[in-house]
CSV table of C-alpha atoms in Angstrom, one decimal:
chain,number,residue,atom,x,y,z
A,254,MET,CA,89.7,110.0,116.5
A,255,SER,CA,93.2,110.8,115.3
A,256,LEU,CA,96.2,108.6,114.9
A,257,LEU,CA,99.2,109.2,117.1
A,258,SER,CA,101.7,111.6,115.4
A,259,ASP,CA,104.8,110.1,117.0
A,260,PRO,CA,106.0,107.2,114.9
A,261,ASN,CA,108.0,105.8,117.8
A,262,GLU,CA,104.9,105.3,119.9
A,263,PRO,CA,102.9,102.0,119.8
A,264,ALA,CA,99.6,101.7,117.9
A,265,SER,CA,97.1,104.3,119.0
A,266,GLN,CA,94.8,103.1,121.8
A,267,PRO,CA,91.3,104.3,122.5
A,268,GLY,CA,91.3,107.0,125.2
A,269,GLY,CA,88.6,108.1,127.6
A,270,GLY,CA,87.4,104.6,128.4
A,271,LEU,CA,86.5,103.8,124.8
A,272,VAL,CA,86.4,100.3,123.4
A,273,ARG,CA,88.1,99.5,120.1
A,274,ILE,CA,85.9,97.5,117.6
A,275,ARG,CA,87.2,95.6,114.6
A,276,LEU,CA,84.9,95.6,111.6
A,277,ASP,CA,85.3,93.2,108.6
A,278,VAL,CA,83.7,94.9,105.6
A,279,ALA,CA,82.7,93.9,102.0
A,280,TYR,CA,81.5,96.2,99.3
A,281,ASP,CA,80.7,96.5,95.6
A,282,GLY,CA,82.5,99.7,94.6
A,283,THR,CA,80.8,100.1,91.2
A,284,SER,CA,78.7,103.1,92.2
A,285,LEU,CA,80.9,104.4,95.1
A,286,SER,CA,83.6,107.1,95.1
A,287,GLY,CA,86.1,105.0,96.9
A,288,TRP,CA,86.7,104.4,100.6
A,289,ALA,CA,87.6,107.9,101.9
A,290,ALA,CA,84.8,110.2,102.9
A,291,GLN,CA,84.3,113.1,100.5
A,292,PRO,CA,81.7,115.9,100.8
A,293,GLY,CA,78.8,115.3,98.4
A,294,ARG,CA,79.9,111.9,97.3
A,295,ARG,CA,78.8,108.3,98.3
A,296,THR,CA,81.8,106.6,99.8
A,297,VAL,CA,82.3,103.5,101.9
A,298,GLN,CA,83.6,105.4,104.9
A,299,GLY,CA,80.9,108.0,104.7
A,300,LEU,CA,78.1,105.4,104.5
A,301,LEU,CA,79.6,103.3,107.3
A,302,GLU,CA,80.2,106.2,109.7
A,303,GLU,CA,76.7,107.5,109.1
A,304,ALA,CA,75.2,104.1,109.7
A,305,LEU,CA,77.2,103.6,112.9
A,306,GLY,CA,76.1,107.0,114.2
A,307,ARG,CA,72.5,106.2,113.4
A,308,VAL,CA,72.2,102.7,114.9
A,309,LEU,CA,74.3,103.5,118.0
A,310,ARG,CA,72.5,106.9,118.5
A,311,LEU,CA,75.7,108.8,118.7
A,312,ALA,CA,75.7,112.6,118.8
A,313,GLU,CA,78.3,112.6,115.9
A,314,PRO,CA,79.3,109.8,113.5
A,315,PRO,CA,82.4,108.0,114.8
A,316,ALA,CA,85.6,108.1,112.8
A,317,LEU,CA,86.8,104.9,111.1
A,318,THR,CA,90.5,103.9,110.5
A,319,VAL,CA,90.9,101.5,107.6
A,320,ALA,CA,93.5,98.9,106.6
A,321,GLY,CA,93.8,100.3,103.0
A,322,ARG,CA,91.9,103.0,101.2
A,323,THR,CA,90.5,101.8,97.9
A,324,ASP,CA,89.8,104.0,94.8
A,325,ALA,CA,86.5,104.7,93.2
A,326,GLY,CA,85.1,101.6,91.5
A,327,VAL,CA,87.3,99.2,93.5
A,328,HIS,CA,85.6,96.4,95.5
A,329,ALA,CA,86.4,94.5,98.7
A,330,ARG,CA,85.6,91.2,100.2
A,331,GLY,CA,88.1,91.4,103.1
A,332,GLN,CA,88.5,95.1,104.1
A,333,VAL,CA,89.2,95.7,107.8
A,334,ALA,CA,88.6,98.9,109.8
A,335,HIS,CA,88.4,99.9,113.4
A,336,VAL,CA,86.3,102.3,115.4
A,337,ASP,CA,86.5,103.5,119.0
A,338,LEU,CA,83.1,103.5,120.8
A,339,PRO,CA,81.8,104.3,124.2
A,340,PRO,CA,81.4,101.0,126.2
A,341,ASP,CA,77.6,101.7,126.7
A,342,ARG,CA,77.2,101.6,122.9
A,343,TRP,CA,78.9,98.3,122.4
A,344,ASP,CA,76.9,95.1,123.1
A,345,ASP,CA,77.9,92.2,120.9
A,346,GLY,CA,79.1,91.8,117.3
A,347,ARG,CA,76.1,89.9,115.9
A,348,THR,CA,73.7,92.6,117.2
A,349,LEU,CA,75.7,95.4,115.6
A,350,VAL,CA,76.0,93.5,112.3
A,351,ARG,CA,72.3,92.9,112.1
A,352,ARG,CA,71.4,96.5,112.9
A,353,LEU,CA,73.9,97.9,110.3
A,354,ALA,CA,72.5,95.5,107.7
A,355,GLY,CA,69.1,97.2,108.2
A,356,VAL,CA,70.3,100.7,107.3
A,357,LEU,CA,73.3,100.3,105.0
A,358,PRO,CA,72.7,100.2,101.2
A,359,GLY,CA,73.0,96.9,99.5
A,360,GLU,CA,76.5,97.4,98.1
A,361,VAL,CA,78.1,97.8,101.6
A,362,ARG,CA,78.1,95.1,104.3
A,363,VAL,CA,79.7,94.7,107.7
A,364,LEU,CA,80.4,90.9,107.8
A,365,ALA,CA,81.7,90.8,111.4
A,366,ALA,CA,82.2,93.1,114.4
A,367,SER,CA,84.3,92.2,117.4
A,368,ALA,CA,86.2,93.8,120.3
A,369,ALA,CA,89.7,94.3,119.1
A,370,PRO,CA,92.7,92.8,121.0
A,371,ALA,CA,95.0,95.2,122.8
A,372,GLY,CA,97.4,97.0,120.4
A,373,PHE,CA,95.2,96.4,117.3
A,374,ASP,CA,95.3,99.1,114.7
A,375,ALA,CA,93.5,98.3,111.4
A,376,ARG,CA,96.1,100.2,109.3
A,377,PHE,CA,99.4,100.0,111.1
A,378,SER,CA,99.2,96.5,112.6
A,379,ALA,CA,98.6,94.8,109.2
A,380,LEU,CA,101.2,92.5,107.8
A,381,SER,CA,99.9,92.6,104.3
A,382,ARG,CA,97.0,93.3,101.9
A,383,ARG,CA,96.0,90.8,99.2
A,384,TYR,CA,94.2,91.9,96.1
A,385,ALA,CA,92.8,90.0,93.1
A,386,TYR,CA,92.4,91.5,89.6
A,387,ARG,CA,90.0,89.7,87.3
A,388,LEU,CA,90.2,90.0,83.5
A,389,CYS,CA,88.0,88.5,80.8
A,390,ASP,CA,89.5,88.1,77.4
A,391,ASP,CA,86.6,86.2,75.9
A,392,PRO,CA,85.4,88.0,72.8
A,393,ALA,CA,81.8,87.5,74.0
A,394,GLY,CA,82.5,89.5,77.1
A,395,PRO,CA,82.2,88.6,80.8
A,396,ASP,CA,79.4,86.7,82.5
A,397,PRO,CA,76.6,89.2,83.0
A,398,LEU,CA,76.3,88.1,86.6
A,399,ARG,CA,80.0,88.8,87.3
A,400,ARG,CA,80.6,91.8,85.1
A,401,PHE,CA,80.8,94.3,88.0
A,402,GLY,CA,83.9,92.6,89.4
A,403,THR,CA,85.6,91.9,86.1
A,404,THR,CA,87.4,94.0,83.4
A,405,TRP,CA,86.7,93.0,79.8
A,406,HIS,CA,89.9,93.0,77.7
A,407,ARG,CA,89.0,92.6,74.0
A,408,ARG,CA,92.3,91.1,72.9
A,409,PRO,CA,93.4,87.5,73.8
A,410,LEU,CA,96.0,87.2,76.5
A,411,ALA,CA,98.7,84.6,77.1
A,412,VAL,CA,98.8,83.9,80.8
A,413,GLU,CA,102.1,81.9,81.0
A,414,PRO,CA,104.4,84.9,79.9
A,415,MET,CA,102.4,87.2,82.2
A,416,ALA,CA,103.1,84.9,85.1
A,417,ARG,CA,106.8,84.7,84.3
A,418,ALA,CA,107.1,88.5,83.9
A,419,CYS,CA,105.5,89.3,87.2
A,420,ALA,CA,107.2,86.7,89.3
A,421,ALA,CA,110.4,88.7,88.7
A,422,LEU,CA,108.9,91.7,90.4
A,423,GLU,CA,108.5,90.0,93.8
A,424,GLY,CA,110.6,91.2,96.7
A,425,GLU,CA,111.3,94.5,98.3
A,426,HIS,CA,111.9,97.3,95.7
A,427,ASP,CA,111.3,100.9,95.0
A,428,PHE,CA,108.1,100.8,93.0
A,429,ALA,CA,108.2,104.4,91.9
A,430,ALA,CA,107.7,103.4,88.3
A,431,PHE,CA,104.3,101.9,89.1
A,432,CYS,CA,103.0,104.5,91.6
A,433,ARG,CA,101.4,107.8,91.5
A,434,ARG,CA,104.0,109.9,93.3
A,435,ARG,CA,103.1,111.8,96.4
A,436,GLU,CA,105.5,114.4,97.8
A,437,GLY,CA,107.6,113.0,100.6
A,438,ALA,CA,106.0,109.6,100.5
A,439,SER,CA,108.2,106.4,100.2
A,440,THR,CA,107.5,104.1,97.2
A,441,VAL,CA,109.5,101.2,98.7
A,442,ARG,CA,107.2,98.2,99.1
A,443,GLY,CA,107.6,94.5,99.8
A,444,LEU,CA,105.8,92.6,97.0
A,445,LEU,CA,105.2,89.2,98.6
A,446,ARG,CA,103.4,87.5,95.7
A,447,TYR,CA,102.4,88.4,92.2
A,448,ALA,CA,101.0,85.4,90.3
A,449,TRP,CA,98.6,85.0,87.3
A,450,ARG,CA,96.3,82.0,86.6
A,451,ARG,CA,93.1,81.2,84.7
A,452,ASP,CA,90.2,80.1,86.9
A,453,GLU,CA,87.7,77.4,86.2
A,454,SER,CA,85.5,79.9,84.3
A,455,GLY,CA,88.3,81.1,82.0
A,456,LEU,CA,88.9,84.4,83.7
A,457,LEU,CA,92.5,85.6,84.1
A,458,VAL,CA,93.1,86.3,87.8
A,459,ALA,CA,96.1,88.1,89.3
A,460,ASP,CA,96.9,87.4,92.9
A,461,ILE,CA,98.9,90.3,94.3
A,462,GLU,CA,100.0,90.6,97.9
A,463,ALA,CA,102.3,93.2,99.5
A,464,ASP,CA,103.0,94.7,102.9
A,465,ALA,CA,101.3,97.9,101.5
A,466,PHE,CA,100.6,99.5,98.2
A,467,CYS,CA,101.1,103.0,97.0
A,468,HIS,CA,98.5,104.8,94.8
A,469,HIS,CA,97.7,103.1,91.5
A,470,MET,CA,100.4,100.4,92.2
A,471,VAL,CA,98.2,97.3,91.8
A,472,ARG,CA,96.5,98.5,88.6
A,473,ALA,CA,99.8,99.6,87.0
A,474,LEU,CA,101.4,96.3,87.8
A,475,VAL,CA,98.4,94.6,86.1
A,476,GLY,CA,98.8,96.9,83.1
A,477,ALA,CA,102.4,95.9,82.7
A,478,ALA,CA,101.5,92.3,82.7
A,479,VAL,CA,98.7,92.9,80.1
A,480,ALA,CA,101.3,94.4,77.7
A,481,VAL,CA,103.3,91.2,78.0
A,482,GLY,CA,100.2,89.0,77.6
A,483,GLU,CA,99.3,90.8,74.4
A,484,GLY,CA,102.7,90.2,73.0
A,485,ARG,CA,103.4,94.0,72.8
A,486,ARG,CA,106.3,93.8,75.3
A,487,PRO,CA,108.9,91.1,76.1
A,488,VAL,CA,108.7,89.1,79.3
A,489,ASP,CA,111.6,91.0,80.9
A,490,TRP,CA,110.0,94.4,80.2
A,491,PRO,CA,108.2,94.9,83.6
A,492,ALA,CA,111.4,94.2,85.4
A,493,ALA,CA,113.2,96.8,83.3
A,494,VAL,CA,110.5,99.4,84.0
A,495,LEU,CA,110.9,98.6,87.7
A,496,ALA,CA,114.7,99.1,87.5
A,497,ALA,CA,114.4,102.4,85.6
A,498,GLY,CA,112.5,103.8,88.6
A,499,VAL,CA,110.4,106.3,86.6
A,500,ARG,CA,106.9,106.2,85.1
A,501,ASP,CA,106.8,104.6,81.7
A,502,SER,CA,104.1,105.7,79.3
A,503,GLY,CA,103.8,102.1,78.1
A,504,VAL,CA,102.4,101.1,81.4
A,505,THR,CA,98.6,101.4,81.5
A,506,VAL,CA,96.8,101.9,84.8
A,507,MET,CA,94.0,99.3,84.4
A,508,PRO,CA,90.3,100.2,85.1
A,509,PRO,CA,89.2,99.8,88.7
A,510,GLN,CA,86.3,97.5,88.3
A,511,GLY,CA,88.4,94.4,88.0
A,512,LEU,CA,90.1,95.0,91.3
A,513,THR,CA,89.0,93.5,94.7
A,514,LEU,CA,90.7,93.7,98.1
A,515,GLU,CA,90.4,90.1,99.2
A,516,GLU,CA,92.2,89.9,102.5
A,517,VAL,CA,94.2,91.8,105.1
A,518,ARG,CA,96.6,89.7,107.2
A,519,TYR,CA,97.6,90.5,110.8
A,520,PRO,CA,100.2,89.0,113.2
A,521,PRO,CA,99.3,87.1,116.4
A,522,ASP,CA,97.7,89.3,119.0
A,523,ALA,CA,100.9,89.4,121.1
A,524,ASP,CA,102.7,91.0,118.1
A,525,LEU,CA,100.2,93.7,117.2
A,526,THR,CA,101.8,96.6,119.0
A,527,SER,CA,105.3,95.8,117.8
A,528,ARG,CA,104.1,95.4,114.2
A,529,ALA,CA,102.4,98.8,114.4
A,530,ARG,CA,105.6,100.4,115.7
A,531,VAL,CA,107.6,98.9,112.9
A,532,THR,CA,105.1,100.1,110.3
A,533,ARG,CA,105.0,103.6,111.7
A,534,ASN,CA,108.8,103.9,111.7
A,535,ARG,CA,108.9,102.8,108.1
A,536,ARG,CA,106.3,105.2,107.0
A,537,ALA,CA,107.6,108.2,109.0
């Protein structure tokens, strides 16, 4: 399946009588090479497409479209994808979820499967993606049972200045200073929320939500906050980096293992097509 090439068209619709299925997916990315299928590598997309082709007895694995590609080592609790299937291969979501659980490796799970409403596109219909980044600054290291979703930072961090520094980055800006640049791609994003807190176990948790993220943006934003939390940079430094608009060698792209995609938000069903059109025009 391919996405429509005309950005003025509404969200792509399944052709040939196919039915569009929404999949809600979770995975532990520790041993995976990210979302996107790559020859010779274990990826979330590759494992899911292979499993779908197998349990549905398709001649070729179906193609998935995802809300947001994640890098190697990044996890997800609330990833969303869609797949277009022949109607005779779609029965009900619980049956498909159960069958997929029997063939997928333990680090990948389809949590729910449902017939998507008209106009739904997992990528272009999304309003926002919400990530969490978890840091342990305890000198003893993280809880062994939570270590795969947490980055251990060996220096103590002050959460209050981190929170103040990052709140100043919220809003629509050009985040080129925090992105790995791609030729011809816009780096303007709407950062809806960037907050830091300590949870009940003592972990530092960043809650980061935006309409979309460019490559390395979340981990670079976390790296800027860490520099403030260590006391190496003043509270207004991340905002100054943003305003400069160029990559700063002082911004560390943090390791992937602390990052989890928690949620993808969508508008009401009646607004799915119009939302997809707006997103396509913006990304064109």
